[in-house]
Amino acid sequence: MDLSVERYGVAMNEAGINGAAIKFDTRLLSPIYQFLQCETPEQWVEKARQPENLPVLLRDHLLCELKAAQSAMFLIRKYAVDPESADTLLAWFQPYEDFAYKKIGDIHSLKGKSQVTKQITARAKSAYGQDLIDKMVLLIKEELHHFYQVLEIMDAKGISYDSISASRYAKSLFQHITNHEPYTLVDKLIIGAYIEARSCERFAKLAPHLDEDLGKFYISLLRSEARHYQDYLALAQLISKEDITARVSYFGKIEAELIQSPDHDFKFHSGIPIIENR
Ligand SMILES: [Fe+2]
Ligand SMILES: [Fe+2]
């Protein structure tokens, strides 16, 4: 398996993207390559770089950003915040969910909504403190901002927003969660780490093959997504009373299987595309 960072640097220059303008620190990616148990197969990249697949890729990416924000929001609502903050979180998400699921609002009405106006605070006697909340609130802000940025790119490219079914990826990972606490939360955090890490790896893989604006945007996402993966992992270890290494590799194996097995669907996190014979 060739996961060397140099290879990605070379690929970027070969793709003819303005290297000086989109330079990024390839060291960001090395822990991600160590964490993931496989690299994205070339067949997926080949499909993803086809211009006719760009609308589905961007629509799915848009919803993935919202889902990333929602998962973090659900986590802190369930485990950590006080009742008033729970309401604040729902109100914060309302315009995004209205847009994504009811087609209410547009790019203009969503502008500037990625900031939360009130303090999000821990509930009394919470087993999970302000640290979990602060990390997740920062992550939510960033994901909602990414959502808006994807929407801006779609708008500039004349790609309409249409709802799209979810891929098998997250659902399949969540099927393996333990159903007793605190292991349920630990498993959810480990899965969060995998989703973030895979997204980061795919952004880096795809960037050289996309047009310059989109390529630059995907590279700009690397830093925050790499941090999100590390935050999830650190929180999982903080909350677990036991060493999480075995659990991490358990989910890593499932994740790699989803990435490396044939998949009829094509999405941001799908497996190896099946070439249909007509
Ligand atoms: Fe994101
Ligand atoms: Fe993220």
PDB file of C-alpha atoms and ligand atoms in Angstrom:
ATOM      1  CA  MET A   1       0.000   0.000   0.000  1.00  0.00           C
ATOM      2  CA  ASP A   2       1.553   3.265  -1.065  1.00  0.00           C
ATOM      3  CA  LEU A   3       0.367   5.952   1.288  1.00  0.00           C
ATOM      4  CA  SER A   4       3.454   8.112   1.121  1.00  0.00           C
ATOM      5  CA  VAL A   5       2.869  11.813   1.412  1.00  0.00           C
ATOM      6  CA  GLU A   6       5.356  12.525  -1.373  1.00  0.00           C
ATOM      7  CA  ARG A   7       3.136  10.705  -3.822  1.00  0.00           C
ATOM      8  CA  TYR A   8       0.320  13.113  -3.171  1.00  0.00           C
ATOM      9  CA  GLY A   9       2.577  16.111  -3.619  1.00  0.00           C
ATOM     10  CA  VAL A  10       3.729  14.772  -6.984  1.00  0.00           C
ATOM     11  CA  ALA A  11       0.181  13.959  -8.059  1.00  0.00           C
ATOM     12  CA  MET A  12      -0.820  17.505  -7.349  1.00  0.00           C
ATOM     13  CA  ASN A  13       1.848  19.016  -9.545  1.00  0.00           C
ATOM     14  CA  GLU A  14       1.217  16.543 -12.321  1.00  0.00           C
ATOM     15  CA  ALA A  15      -2.438  17.512 -12.304  1.00  0.00           C
ATOM     16  CA  GLY A  16      -1.442  20.996 -13.345  1.00  0.00           C
ATOM     17  CA  ILE A  17      -3.062  22.793 -10.480  1.00  0.00           C
ATOM     18  CA  ASN A  18      -1.320  25.971  -9.460  1.00  0.00           C
ATOM     19  CA  GLY A  19       0.985  24.379  -6.907  1.00  0.00           C
ATOM     20  CA  ALA A  20       2.094  27.666  -5.368  1.00  0.00           C
ATOM     21  CA  ALA A  21      -1.450  28.736  -4.634  1.00  0.00           C
ATOM     22  CA  ILE A  22      -2.728  25.477  -3.173  1.00  0.00           C
ATOM     23  CA  LYS A  23       0.313  24.268  -1.306  1.00  0.00           C
ATOM     24  CA  PHE A  24      -0.535  22.427   1.860  1.00  0.00           C
ATOM     25  CA  ASP A  25       1.382  20.798   4.609  1.00  0.00           C
ATOM     26  CA  THR A  26       1.474  17.140   3.610  1.00  0.00           C
ATOM     27  CA  ARG A  27       2.394  16.238   7.198  1.00  0.00           C
ATOM     28  CA  LEU A  28      -1.277  16.841   7.962  1.00  0.00           C
ATOM     29  CA  LEU A  29      -2.094  13.677   6.088  1.00  0.00           C
ATOM     30  CA  SER A  30       0.463  11.223   7.428  1.00  0.00           C
ATOM     31  CA  PRO A  31      -1.411  10.419  10.687  1.00  0.00           C
ATOM     32  CA  ILE A  32      -4.541   9.938   8.587  1.00  0.00           C
ATOM     33  CA  TYR A  33      -2.829   7.414   6.346  1.00  0.00           C
ATOM     34  CA  GLN A  34      -1.632   5.568   9.429  1.00  0.00           C
ATOM     35  CA  PHE A  35      -5.096   5.595  10.969  1.00  0.00           C
ATOM     36  CA  LEU A  36      -7.047   4.408   7.924  1.00  0.00           C
ATOM     37  CA  GLN A  37      -6.577   0.747   7.052  1.00  0.00           C
ATOM     38  CA  CYS A  38      -6.753   1.304   3.310  1.00  0.00           C
ATOM     39  CA  GLU A  39      -6.349   3.956   0.678  1.00  0.00           C
ATOM     40  CA  THR A  40      -9.247   5.037  -1.552  1.00  0.00           C
ATOM     41  CA  PRO A  41      -9.204   2.750  -4.614  1.00  0.00           C
ATOM     42  CA  GLU A  42      -8.291   4.326  -7.945  1.00  0.00           C
ATOM     43  CA  GLN A  43     -11.600   3.148  -9.431  1.00  0.00           C
ATOM     44  CA  TRP A  44     -13.467   5.459  -7.072  1.00  0.00           C
ATOM     45  CA  VAL A  45     -11.216   8.421  -7.937  1.00  0.00           C
ATOM     46  CA  GLU A  46     -11.662   7.659 -11.629  1.00  0.00           C
ATOM     47  CA  LYS A  47     -15.436   7.804 -11.272  1.00  0.00           C
ATOM     48  CA  ALA A  48     -15.402  10.848  -9.005  1.00  0.00           C
ATOM     49  CA  ARG A  49     -13.303  12.902 -11.415  1.00  0.00           C
ATOM     50  CA  GLN A  50     -15.767  12.482 -14.301  1.00  0.00           C
ATOM     51  CA  PRO A  51     -17.505  15.828 -14.866  1.00  0.00           C
ATOM     52  CA  GLU A  52     -20.924  14.154 -15.178  1.00  0.00           C
ATOM     53  CA  ASN A  53     -20.569  12.874 -11.603  1.00  0.00           C
ATOM     54  CA  LEU A  54     -19.772  16.270 -10.108  1.00  0.00           C
ATOM     55  CA  PRO A  55     -23.411  17.179  -9.278  1.00  0.00           C
ATOM     56  CA  VAL A  56     -23.959  13.983  -7.270  1.00  0.00           C
ATOM     57  CA  LEU A  57     -20.583  14.372  -5.578  1.00  0.00           C
ATOM     58  CA  LEU A  58     -21.303  17.953  -4.503  1.00  0.00           C
ATOM     59  CA  ARG A  59     -24.894  17.277  -3.434  1.00  0.00           C
ATOM     60  CA  ASP A  60     -23.717  14.364  -1.329  1.00  0.00           C
ATOM     61  CA  HIS A  61     -20.797  16.369   0.040  1.00  0.00           C
ATOM     62  CA  LEU A  62     -23.193  19.169   0.983  1.00  0.00           C
ATOM     63  CA  LEU A  63     -25.386  16.772   2.976  1.00  0.00           C
ATOM     64  CA  CYS A  64     -22.333  15.090   4.520  1.00  0.00           C
ATOM     65  CA  GLU A  65     -21.294  18.453   5.970  1.00  0.00           C
ATOM     66  CA  LEU A  66     -24.745  18.890   7.480  1.00  0.00           C
ATOM     67  CA  LYS A  67     -24.751  15.323   8.816  1.00  0.00           C
ATOM     68  CA  ALA A  68     -21.309  15.835  10.351  1.00  0.00           C
ATOM     69  CA  ALA A  69     -22.643  18.922  12.134  1.00  0.00           C
ATOM     70  CA  GLN A  70     -25.840  17.111  13.169  1.00  0.00           C
ATOM     71  CA  SER A  71     -24.019  14.073  14.596  1.00  0.00           C
ATOM     72  CA  ALA A  72     -21.892  16.333  16.787  1.00  0.00           C
ATOM     73  CA  MET A  73     -25.002  18.275  17.810  1.00  0.00           C
ATOM     74  CA  PHE A  74     -26.945  15.090  18.671  1.00  0.00           C
ATOM     75  CA  LEU A  75     -23.988  13.839  20.704  1.00  0.00           C
ATOM     76  CA  ILE A  76     -23.773  16.891  22.932  1.00  0.00           C
ATOM     77  CA  ARG A  77     -27.583  17.200  23.205  1.00  0.00           C
ATOM     78  CA  LYS A  78     -27.819  13.597  24.363  1.00  0.00           C
ATOM     79  CA  TYR A  79     -24.810  13.470  26.633  1.00  0.00           C
ATOM     80  CA  ALA A  80     -23.695  16.851  27.782  1.00  0.00           C
ATOM     81  CA  VAL A  81     -25.646  20.108  27.504  1.00  0.00           C
ATOM     82  CA  ASP A  82     -28.226  21.756  29.775  1.00  0.00           C
ATOM     83  CA  PRO A  83     -31.883  22.044  28.624  1.00  0.00           C
ATOM     84  CA  GLU A  84     -31.604  25.664  27.509  1.00  0.00           C
ATOM     85  CA  SER A  85     -28.527  24.865  25.408  1.00  0.00           C
ATOM     86  CA  ALA A  86     -30.358  21.874  23.920  1.00  0.00           C
ATOM     87  CA  ASP A  87     -33.019  24.288  22.618  1.00  0.00           C
ATOM     88  CA  THR A  88     -30.360  26.710  21.360  1.00  0.00           C
ATOM     89  CA  LEU A  89     -28.773  23.877  19.382  1.00  0.00           C
ATOM     90  CA  LEU A  90     -32.069  22.969  17.704  1.00  0.00           C
ATOM     91  CA  ALA A  91     -32.762  26.596  16.802  1.00  0.00           C
ATOM     92  CA  TRP A  92     -29.247  26.928  15.368  1.00  0.00           C
ATOM     93  CA  PHE A  93     -29.844  24.009  13.017  1.00  0.00           C
ATOM     94  CA  GLN A  94     -33.371  24.959  12.007  1.00  0.00           C
ATOM     95  CA  PRO A  95     -32.535  27.030   8.885  1.00  0.00           C
ATOM     96  CA  TYR A  96     -30.101  24.367   7.633  1.00  0.00           C
ATOM     97  CA  GLU A  97     -32.550  21.521   8.168  1.00  0.00           C
ATOM     98  CA  ASP A  98     -35.379  23.548   6.626  1.00  0.00           C
ATOM     99  CA  PHE A  99     -33.234  24.106   3.567  1.00  0.00           C
ATOM    100  CA  ALA A 100     -31.939  20.536   3.272  1.00  0.00           C
ATOM    101  CA  TYR A 101     -35.158  18.655   4.009  1.00  0.00           C
ATOM    102  CA  LYS A 102     -37.967  21.096   3.168  1.00  0.00           C
ATOM    103  CA  LYS A 103     -36.287  23.318   0.591  1.00  0.00           C
ATOM    104  CA  ILE A 104     -37.124  26.404   2.639  1.00  0.00           C
ATOM    105  CA  GLY A 105     -34.644  29.267   2.264  1.00  0.00           C
ATOM    106  CA  ASP A 106     -31.653  29.646   0.003  1.00  0.00           C
ATOM    107  CA  ILE A 107     -27.999  30.572  -0.094  1.00  0.00           C
ATOM    108  CA  HIS A 108     -28.817  34.147   0.918  1.00  0.00           C
ATOM    109  CA  SER A 109     -30.941  33.263   3.924  1.00  0.00           C
ATOM    110  CA  LEU A 110     -28.246  30.865   5.185  1.00  0.00           C
ATOM    111  CA  LYS A 111     -25.458  33.424   4.980  1.00  0.00           C
ATOM    112  CA  GLY A 112     -23.756  34.042   8.335  1.00  0.00           C
ATOM    113  CA  LYS A 113     -25.823  31.430  10.191  1.00  0.00           C
ATOM    114  CA  SER A 114     -22.884  29.192  11.094  1.00  0.00           C
ATOM    115  CA  GLN A 115     -22.250  31.086  14.350  1.00  0.00           C
ATOM    116  CA  VAL A 116     -24.209  30.259  17.474  1.00  0.00           C
ATOM    117  CA  THR A 117     -25.495  33.299  19.367  1.00  0.00           C
ATOM    118  CA  LYS A 118     -25.738  31.883  22.902  1.00  0.00           C
ATOM    119  CA  GLN A 119     -23.351  30.023  25.143  1.00  0.00           C
ATOM    120  CA  ILE A 120     -23.655  26.228  25.025  1.00  0.00           C
ATOM    121  CA  THR A 121     -23.106  24.958  28.555  1.00  0.00           C
ATOM    122  CA  ALA A 122     -22.851  21.631  30.366  1.00  0.00           C
ATOM    123  CA  ARG A 123     -25.798  20.247  32.332  1.00  0.00           C
ATOM    124  CA  ALA A 124     -25.470  19.835  36.087  1.00  0.00           C
ATOM    125  CA  LYS A 125     -23.756  16.584  37.048  1.00  0.00           C
ATOM    126  CA  SER A 126     -22.805  15.844  33.463  1.00  0.00           C
ATOM    127  CA  ALA A 127     -20.349  12.988  33.236  1.00  0.00           C
ATOM    128  CA  TYR A 128     -18.942  14.682  30.151  1.00  0.00           C
ATOM    129  CA  GLY A 129     -17.680  18.165  30.768  1.00  0.00           C
ATOM    130  CA  GLN A 130     -17.327  21.417  28.939  1.00  0.00           C
ATOM    131  CA  ASP A 131     -14.352  20.047  27.014  1.00  0.00           C
ATOM    132  CA  LEU A 132     -16.550  17.712  24.939  1.00  0.00           C
ATOM    133  CA  ILE A 133     -19.001  20.566  24.359  1.00  0.00           C
ATOM    134  CA  ASP A 134     -16.381  23.121  23.343  1.00  0.00           C
ATOM    135  CA  LYS A 135     -14.722  20.780  20.862  1.00  0.00           C
ATOM    136  CA  MET A 136     -18.051  19.757  19.362  1.00  0.00           C
ATOM    137  CA  VAL A 137     -19.385  23.333  19.147  1.00  0.00           C
ATOM    138  CA  LEU A 138     -16.260  24.390  17.251  1.00  0.00           C
ATOM    139  CA  LEU A 139     -16.647  21.364  14.986  1.00  0.00           C
ATOM    140  CA  ILE A 140     -20.328  22.199  14.365  1.00  0.00           C
ATOM    141  CA  LYS A 141     -19.489  25.803  13.421  1.00  0.00           C
ATOM    142  CA  GLU A 142     -16.880  24.575  10.979  1.00  0.00           C
ATOM    143  CA  GLU A 143     -19.131  21.942   9.412  1.00  0.00           C
ATOM    144  CA  LEU A 144     -21.959  24.453   8.970  1.00  0.00           C
ATOM    145  CA  HIS A 145     -19.501  26.850   7.381  1.00  0.00           C
ATOM    146  CA  HIS A 146     -18.323  24.051   5.057  1.00  0.00           C
ATOM    147  CA  PHE A 147     -21.974  23.384   4.197  1.00  0.00           C
ATOM    148  CA  TYR A 148     -22.339  26.994   3.161  1.00  0.00           C
ATOM    149  CA  GLN A 149     -19.099  26.912   1.174  1.00  0.00           C
ATOM    150  CA  VAL A 150     -20.225  23.807  -0.762  1.00  0.00           C
ATOM    151  CA  LEU A 151     -23.517  25.536  -1.451  1.00  0.00           C
ATOM    152  CA  GLU A 152     -21.646  28.581  -2.776  1.00  0.00           C
ATOM    153  CA  ILE A 153     -19.623  26.369  -5.118  1.00  0.00           C
ATOM    154  CA  MET A 154     -22.763  24.612  -6.341  1.00  0.00           C
ATOM    155  CA  ASP A 155     -24.401  27.982  -6.886  1.00  0.00           C
ATOM    156  CA  ALA A 156     -21.404  29.255  -8.881  1.00  0.00           C
ATOM    157  CA  LYS A 157     -21.448  26.117 -11.024  1.00  0.00           C
ATOM    158  CA  GLY A 158     -25.208  26.249 -11.565  1.00  0.00           C
ATOM    159  CA  ILE A 159     -25.747  22.921  -9.774  1.00  0.00           C
ATOM    160  CA  SER A 160     -29.141  22.881  -8.107  1.00  0.00           C
ATOM    161  CA  TYR A 161     -29.664  21.394  -4.681  1.00  0.00           C
ATOM    162  CA  ASP A 162     -31.742  18.213  -4.750  1.00  0.00           C
ATOM    163  CA  SER A 163     -32.045  15.858  -1.851  1.00  0.00           C
ATOM    164  CA  ILE A 164     -30.135  12.660  -2.294  1.00  0.00           C
ATOM    165  CA  SER A 165     -30.239   9.273  -0.560  1.00  0.00           C
ATOM    166  CA  ALA A 166     -27.518   8.460   1.950  1.00  0.00           C
ATOM    167  CA  SER A 167     -24.823   5.969   1.019  1.00  0.00           C
ATOM    168  CA  ARG A 168     -24.367   2.693   2.930  1.00  0.00           C
ATOM    169  CA  TYR A 169     -21.179   3.968   4.598  1.00  0.00           C
ATOM    170  CA  ALA A 170     -22.246   5.660   7.858  1.00  0.00           C
ATOM    171  CA  LYS A 171     -25.307   3.398   8.319  1.00  0.00           C
ATOM    172  CA  SER A 172     -23.129   0.295   8.063  1.00  0.00           C
ATOM    173  CA  LEU A 173     -20.596   1.635  10.560  1.00  0.00           C
ATOM    174  CA  PHE A 174     -23.320   2.580  13.041  1.00  0.00           C
ATOM    175  CA  GLN A 175     -24.787  -0.936  12.875  1.00  0.00           C
ATOM    176  CA  HIS A 176     -21.759  -2.167  14.832  1.00  0.00           C
ATOM    177  CA  ILE A 177     -22.155   0.141  17.819  1.00  0.00           C
ATOM    178  CA  THR A 178     -22.260  -1.427  21.296  1.00  0.00           C
ATOM    179  CA  ASN A 179     -25.592  -0.825  23.009  1.00  0.00           C
ATOM    180  CA  HIS A 180     -24.391  -0.060  26.509  1.00  0.00           C
ATOM    181  CA  GLU A 181     -22.756   3.053  27.884  1.00  0.00           C
ATOM    182  CA  PRO A 182     -20.172   4.456  27.994  1.00  0.00           C
ATOM    183  CA  TYR A 183     -19.123   2.155  25.132  1.00  0.00           C
ATOM    184  CA  THR A 184     -21.918   3.412  22.883  1.00  0.00           C
ATOM    185  CA  LEU A 185     -20.548   6.942  23.090  1.00  0.00           C
ATOM    186  CA  VAL A 186     -16.978   5.709  22.637  1.00  0.00           C
ATOM    187  CA  ASP A 187     -18.011   3.772  19.514  1.00  0.00           C
ATOM    188  CA  LYS A 188     -19.830   6.798  18.095  1.00  0.00           C
ATOM    189  CA  LEU A 189     -16.747   8.946  18.623  1.00  0.00           C
ATOM    190  CA  ILE A 190     -14.483   6.361  16.960  1.00  0.00           C
ATOM    191  CA  ILE A 191     -16.857   6.201  13.977  1.00  0.00           C
ATOM    192  CA  GLY A 192     -16.836  10.015  13.876  1.00  0.00           C
ATOM    193  CA  ALA A 193     -13.043   9.850  13.682  1.00  0.00           C
ATOM    194  CA  TYR A 194     -13.187   7.420  10.747  1.00  0.00           C
ATOM    195  CA  ILE A 195     -15.714   9.470   8.802  1.00  0.00           C
ATOM    196  CA  GLU A 196     -13.617  12.614   9.273  1.00  0.00           C
ATOM    197  CA  ALA A 197     -10.357  10.862   8.387  1.00  0.00           C
ATOM    198  CA  ARG A 198     -11.797   9.238   5.260  1.00  0.00           C
ATOM    199  CA  SER A 199     -13.292  12.551   4.138  1.00  0.00           C
ATOM    200  CA  CYS A 200      -9.929  14.191   4.598  1.00  0.00           C
ATOM    201  CA  GLU A 201      -8.166  11.451   2.618  1.00  0.00           C
ATOM    202  CA  ARG A 202     -10.708  11.733  -0.209  1.00  0.00           C
ATOM    203  CA  PHE A 203     -10.441  15.534  -0.375  1.00  0.00           C
ATOM    204  CA  ALA A 204      -6.671  15.205  -0.811  1.00  0.00           C
ATOM    205  CA  LYS A 205      -7.065  12.428  -3.395  1.00  0.00           C
ATOM    206  CA  LEU A 206      -9.631  14.269  -5.441  1.00  0.00           C
ATOM    207  CA  ALA A 207      -8.193  17.774  -5.326  1.00  0.00           C
ATOM    208  CA  PRO A 208      -5.617  17.303  -8.117  1.00  0.00           C
ATOM    209  CA  HIS A 209      -8.316  16.059 -10.485  1.00  0.00           C
ATOM    210  CA  LEU A 210     -10.829  18.844  -9.990  1.00  0.00           C
ATOM    211  CA  ASP A 211     -10.952  22.332 -11.414  1.00  0.00           C
ATOM    212  CA  GLU A 212      -8.717  24.832  -9.660  1.00  0.00           C
ATOM    213  CA  ASP A 213     -11.403  26.465  -7.476  1.00  0.00           C
ATOM    214  CA  LEU A 214     -12.784  23.184  -6.247  1.00  0.00           C
ATOM    215  CA  GLY A 215      -9.300  21.723  -5.839  1.00  0.00           C
ATOM    216  CA  LYS A 216      -8.279  24.680  -3.677  1.00  0.00           C
ATOM    217  CA  PHE A 217     -11.460  24.422  -1.655  1.00  0.00           C
ATOM    218  CA  TYR A 218     -10.899  20.715  -0.956  1.00  0.00           C
ATOM    219  CA  ILE A 219      -7.332  21.407   0.139  1.00  0.00           C
ATOM    220  CA  SER A 220      -8.625  24.190   2.387  1.00  0.00           C
ATOM    221  CA  LEU A 221     -10.840  21.634   4.156  1.00  0.00           C
ATOM    222  CA  LEU A 222      -7.946  19.336   5.067  1.00  0.00           C
ATOM    223  CA  ARG A 223      -6.777  21.186   8.150  1.00  0.00           C
ATOM    224  CA  SER A 224     -10.137  21.277   9.929  1.00  0.00           C
ATOM    225  CA  GLU A 225     -11.139  17.734   8.951  1.00  0.00           C
ATOM    226  CA  ALA A 226      -7.759  16.404  10.151  1.00  0.00           C
ATOM    227  CA  ARG A 227      -8.316  18.154  13.484  1.00  0.00           C
ATOM    228  CA  HIS A 228     -11.879  16.807  13.719  1.00  0.00           C
ATOM    229  CA  TYR A 229     -10.625  13.252  13.353  1.00  0.00           C
ATOM    230  CA  GLN A 230      -8.066  13.803  16.117  1.00  0.00           C
ATOM    231  CA  ASP A 231     -10.608  15.473  18.410  1.00  0.00           C
ATOM    232  CA  TYR A 232     -13.027  12.569  18.050  1.00  0.00           C
ATOM    233  CA  LEU A 233     -10.303  10.071  18.767  1.00  0.00           C
ATOM    234  CA  ALA A 234      -8.964  11.986  21.770  1.00  0.00           C
ATOM    235  CA  LEU A 235     -12.468  12.316  23.214  1.00  0.00           C
ATOM    236  CA  ALA A 236     -13.101   8.589  22.709  1.00  0.00           C
ATOM    237  CA  GLN A 237      -9.952   7.780  24.698  1.00  0.00           C
ATOM    238  CA  LEU A 238     -10.816  10.356  27.351  1.00  0.00           C
ATOM    239  CA  ILE A 239     -14.253   8.870  27.921  1.00  0.00           C
ATOM    240  CA  SER A 240     -13.316   5.200  27.699  1.00  0.00           C
ATOM    241  CA  LYS A 241     -12.043   3.584  30.865  1.00  0.00           C
ATOM    242  CA  GLU A 242     -10.089   1.115  28.784  1.00  0.00           C
ATOM    243  CA  ASP A 243      -7.541   1.426  26.019  1.00  0.00           C
ATOM    244  CA  ILE A 244      -9.453   1.961  22.771  1.00  0.00           C
ATOM    245  CA  THR A 245      -6.824   0.550  20.387  1.00  0.00           C
ATOM    246  CA  ALA A 246      -8.669  -2.739  19.778  1.00  0.00           C
ATOM    247  CA  ARG A 247     -11.985  -0.952  19.233  1.00  0.00           C
ATOM    248  CA  VAL A 248     -10.349   1.508  16.829  1.00  0.00           C
ATOM    249  CA  SER A 249      -8.920  -1.300  14.740  1.00  0.00           C
ATOM    250  CA  TYR A 250     -12.277  -3.145  14.840  1.00  0.00           C
ATOM    251  CA  PHE A 251     -14.017  -0.162  13.242  1.00  0.00           C
ATOM    252  CA  GLY A 252     -11.060   0.442  10.964  1.00  0.00           C
ATOM    253  CA  LYS A 253     -11.494  -3.009   9.500  1.00  0.00           C
ATOM    254  CA  ILE A 254     -15.214  -2.478   8.862  1.00  0.00           C
ATOM    255  CA  GLU A 255     -14.511   0.940   7.379  1.00  0.00           C
ATOM    256  CA  ALA A 256     -11.846  -0.429   5.034  1.00  0.00           C
ATOM    257  CA  GLU A 257     -14.197  -3.202   3.933  1.00  0.00           C
ATOM    258  CA  LEU A 258     -16.841  -0.608   2.983  1.00  0.00           C
ATOM    259  CA  ILE A 259     -14.259   1.352   0.998  1.00  0.00           C
ATOM    260  CA  GLN A 260     -12.774  -1.670  -0.765  1.00  0.00           C
ATOM    261  CA  SER A 261     -15.881  -3.684  -1.590  1.00  0.00           C
ATOM    262  CA  PRO A 262     -18.064  -3.266  -4.685  1.00  0.00           C
ATOM    263  CA  ASP A 263     -20.860  -0.729  -4.370  1.00  0.00           C
ATOM    264  CA  HIS A 264     -23.742  -0.098  -6.786  1.00  0.00           C
ATOM    265  CA  ASP A 265     -24.146   3.385  -5.383  1.00  0.00           C
ATOM    266  CA  PHE A 266     -21.771   6.259  -6.097  1.00  0.00           C
ATOM    267  CA  LYS A 267     -21.375   8.809  -3.325  1.00  0.00           C
ATOM    268  CA  PHE A 268     -18.637  10.654  -1.458  1.00  0.00           C
ATOM    269  CA  HIS A 269     -17.985   7.671   0.834  1.00  0.00           C
ATOM    270  CA  SER A 270     -19.004   4.814  -1.467  1.00  0.00           C
ATOM    271  CA  GLY A 271     -17.020   1.659  -2.211  1.00  0.00           C
ATOM    272  CA  ILE A 272     -15.592   0.455  -5.503  1.00  0.00           C
ATOM    273  CA  PRO A 273     -17.948   1.502  -8.300  1.00  0.00           C
ATOM    274  CA  ILE A 274     -19.488  -1.382 -10.196  1.00  0.00           C
ATOM    275  CA  ILE A 275     -19.273  -0.899 -13.941  1.00  0.00           C
ATOM    276  CA  GLU A 276     -22.664  -1.916 -15.261  1.00  0.00           C
ATOM    277  CA  ASN A 277     -22.685  -3.819 -18.549  1.00  0.00           C
ATOM    278  CA  ARG A 278     -25.440  -2.661 -20.830  1.00  0.00           C
TER     279      ARG A 278
HETATM  280 FE    FE B   1     -16.516  19.482   7.053  1.00  0.00          FE
HETATM  281 FE    FE B   2     -15.291  17.513   9.736  1.00  0.00          FE
END
